[in-house]
C-alpha positions as a Python dict, from the first residue, in 0.01 Angstrom:
ca = {
    (1, 'M'): (0, 0, 0),
    (2, 'R'): (175, 155, 293),
    (3, 'R'): (161, -56, 617),
    (4, 'G'): (210, 70, 967),
    (5, 'R'): (277, 444, 1044),
    (6, 'P'): (480, 672, 816),
    (7, 'S'): (790, 771, 964),
    (8, 'K'): (896, 1154, 1044),
    (9, 'E'): (1064, 1176, 724),
    (10, 'Q'): (790, 1041, 512),
    (11, 'L'): (540, 1274, 684),
    (12, 'Q'): (770, 1580, 617),
    (13, 'Q'): (804, 1484, 269),
    (14, 'T'): (412, 1443, 258),
    (15, 'F'): (359, 1768, 429),
    (16, 'E'): (594, 1958, 178),
    (17, 'Q'): (421, 1805, -110),
    (18, 'V'): (82, 1874, 10),
    (19, 'L'): (164, 2238, 107),
    (20, 'A'): (277, 2294, -265),
    (21, 'S'): (-56, 2129, -370),
    (22, 'A'): (-253, 2355, -137),
    (23, 'S'): (-58, 2656, -245),
    (24, 'E'): (-194, 2585, -593),
    (25, 'G'): (-554, 2576, -478),
    (26, 'R'): (-609, 2211, -433),
    (27, 'L'): (-766, 2056, -101),
    (28, 'V'): (-597, 1802, 92),
    (29, 'R'): (-695, 1429, 73),
    (30, 'T'): (-783, 1261, 400),
    (31, 'E'): (-548, 968, 330),
    (32, 'T'): (-219, 1151, 349),
    (33, 'G'): (-120, 1065, 699),
    (34, 'L'): (-137, 1420, 795),
    (35, 'D'): (-371, 1472, 1102),
    (36, 'R'): (-695, 1670, 1092),
    (37, 'P'): (-537, 2011, 1245),
    (38, 'T'): (-249, 2011, 995),
    (39, 'R'): (-485, 1906, 707),
    (40, 'D'): (-743, 2186, 830),
    (41, 'A'): (-447, 2449, 816),
    (42, 'L'): (-337, 2325, 477),
    (43, 'N'): (-723, 2354, 338),
    (44, 'A'): (-723, 2705, 446),
    (45, 'I'): (-435, 2766, 212),
    (46, 'A'): (-624, 2600, -73),
    (47, 'R'): (-938, 2779, 11),
    (48, 'A'): (-739, 3117, 6),
    (49, 'H'): (-578, 3055, -341),
    (50, 'P'): (-466, 3279, -494),
    (51, 'N'): (-436, 3490, -200),
    (52, 'A'): (-298, 3250, 78),
    (53, 'S'): (-82, 3461, 303),
    (54, 'E'): (234, 3378, 475),
    (55, 'E'): (46, 3373, 804),
    (56, 'L'): (-140, 3091, 683),
    (57, 'V'): (162, 2896, 570),
    (58, 'E'): (320, 2954, 905),
    (59, 'E'): (-11, 2814, 1075),
    (60, 'S'): (7, 2505, 852),
    (61, 'R'): (374, 2454, 969),
    (62, 'S'): (291, 2517, 1341),
    (63, 'A'): (0, 2262, 1303),
    (64, 'F'): (241, 2007, 1155),
    (65, 'A'): (506, 2063, 1420),
    (66, 'G'): (212, 1966, 1649),
    (67, 'Q'): (158, 1651, 1480),
    (68, 'L'): (520, 1543, 1526),
    (69, 'D'): (533, 1649, 1874),
    (70, 'G'): (252, 1496, 1976),
    (71, 'S'): (60, 1815, 2112),
    (72, 'N'): (-228, 1776, 1852),
    (73, 'A'): (-310, 1440, 1966),
    (74, 'A'): (-280, 1548, 2343),
    (75, 'R'): (-523, 1812, 2264),
    (76, 'W'): (-747, 1581, 2093),
    (77, 'R'): (-739, 1342, 2377),
    (78, 'E'): (-814, 1618, 2629),
    (79, 'E'): (-1117, 1735, 2444),
    (80, 'S'): (-1256, 1400, 2376),
    (81, 'D'): (-1203, 1332, 2739),
    (82, 'R'): (-1392, 1642, 2834),
    (83, 'K'): (-1663, 1558, 2625),
    (84, 'I'): (-1723, 1195, 2759),
    (85, 'R'): (-1713, 1378, 3128),
    (86, 'E'): (-1972, 1621, 3043),
    (87, 'R'): (-2188, 1369, 2862),
    (88, 'A'): (-2174, 1123, 3158),
    (89, 'A'): (-2268, 1407, 3386),
    (90, 'Q'): (-2575, 1486, 3193),
    (91, 'L'): (-2669, 1129, 3174),
    (92, 'K'): (-2618, 1136, 3572),
    (93, 'R'): (-2838, 1426, 3622),
    (94, 'S'): (-3103, 1298, 3392),
    (95, 'Q'): (-3166, 958, 3583),
}
């Protein structure tokens, strides 16, 4: 069992393995260490099998780059914060 966060090299290796698997039509397991945007992009490839386009592959690589540079997590935090603010505003109006 792996402990802690995977290294960038481990993530890169996992991404390449999962990309190859998705290219054969296999959906991505959640416990790969890959984030949701990356898994979603890879699953789009698996679902398109055997007709996955190069565009889908490039989208998965872009999503993975977002995981590595932190932009996927930043977008998730921004969206989460926005939802919390909206919910707080709704609750305040209903009082």
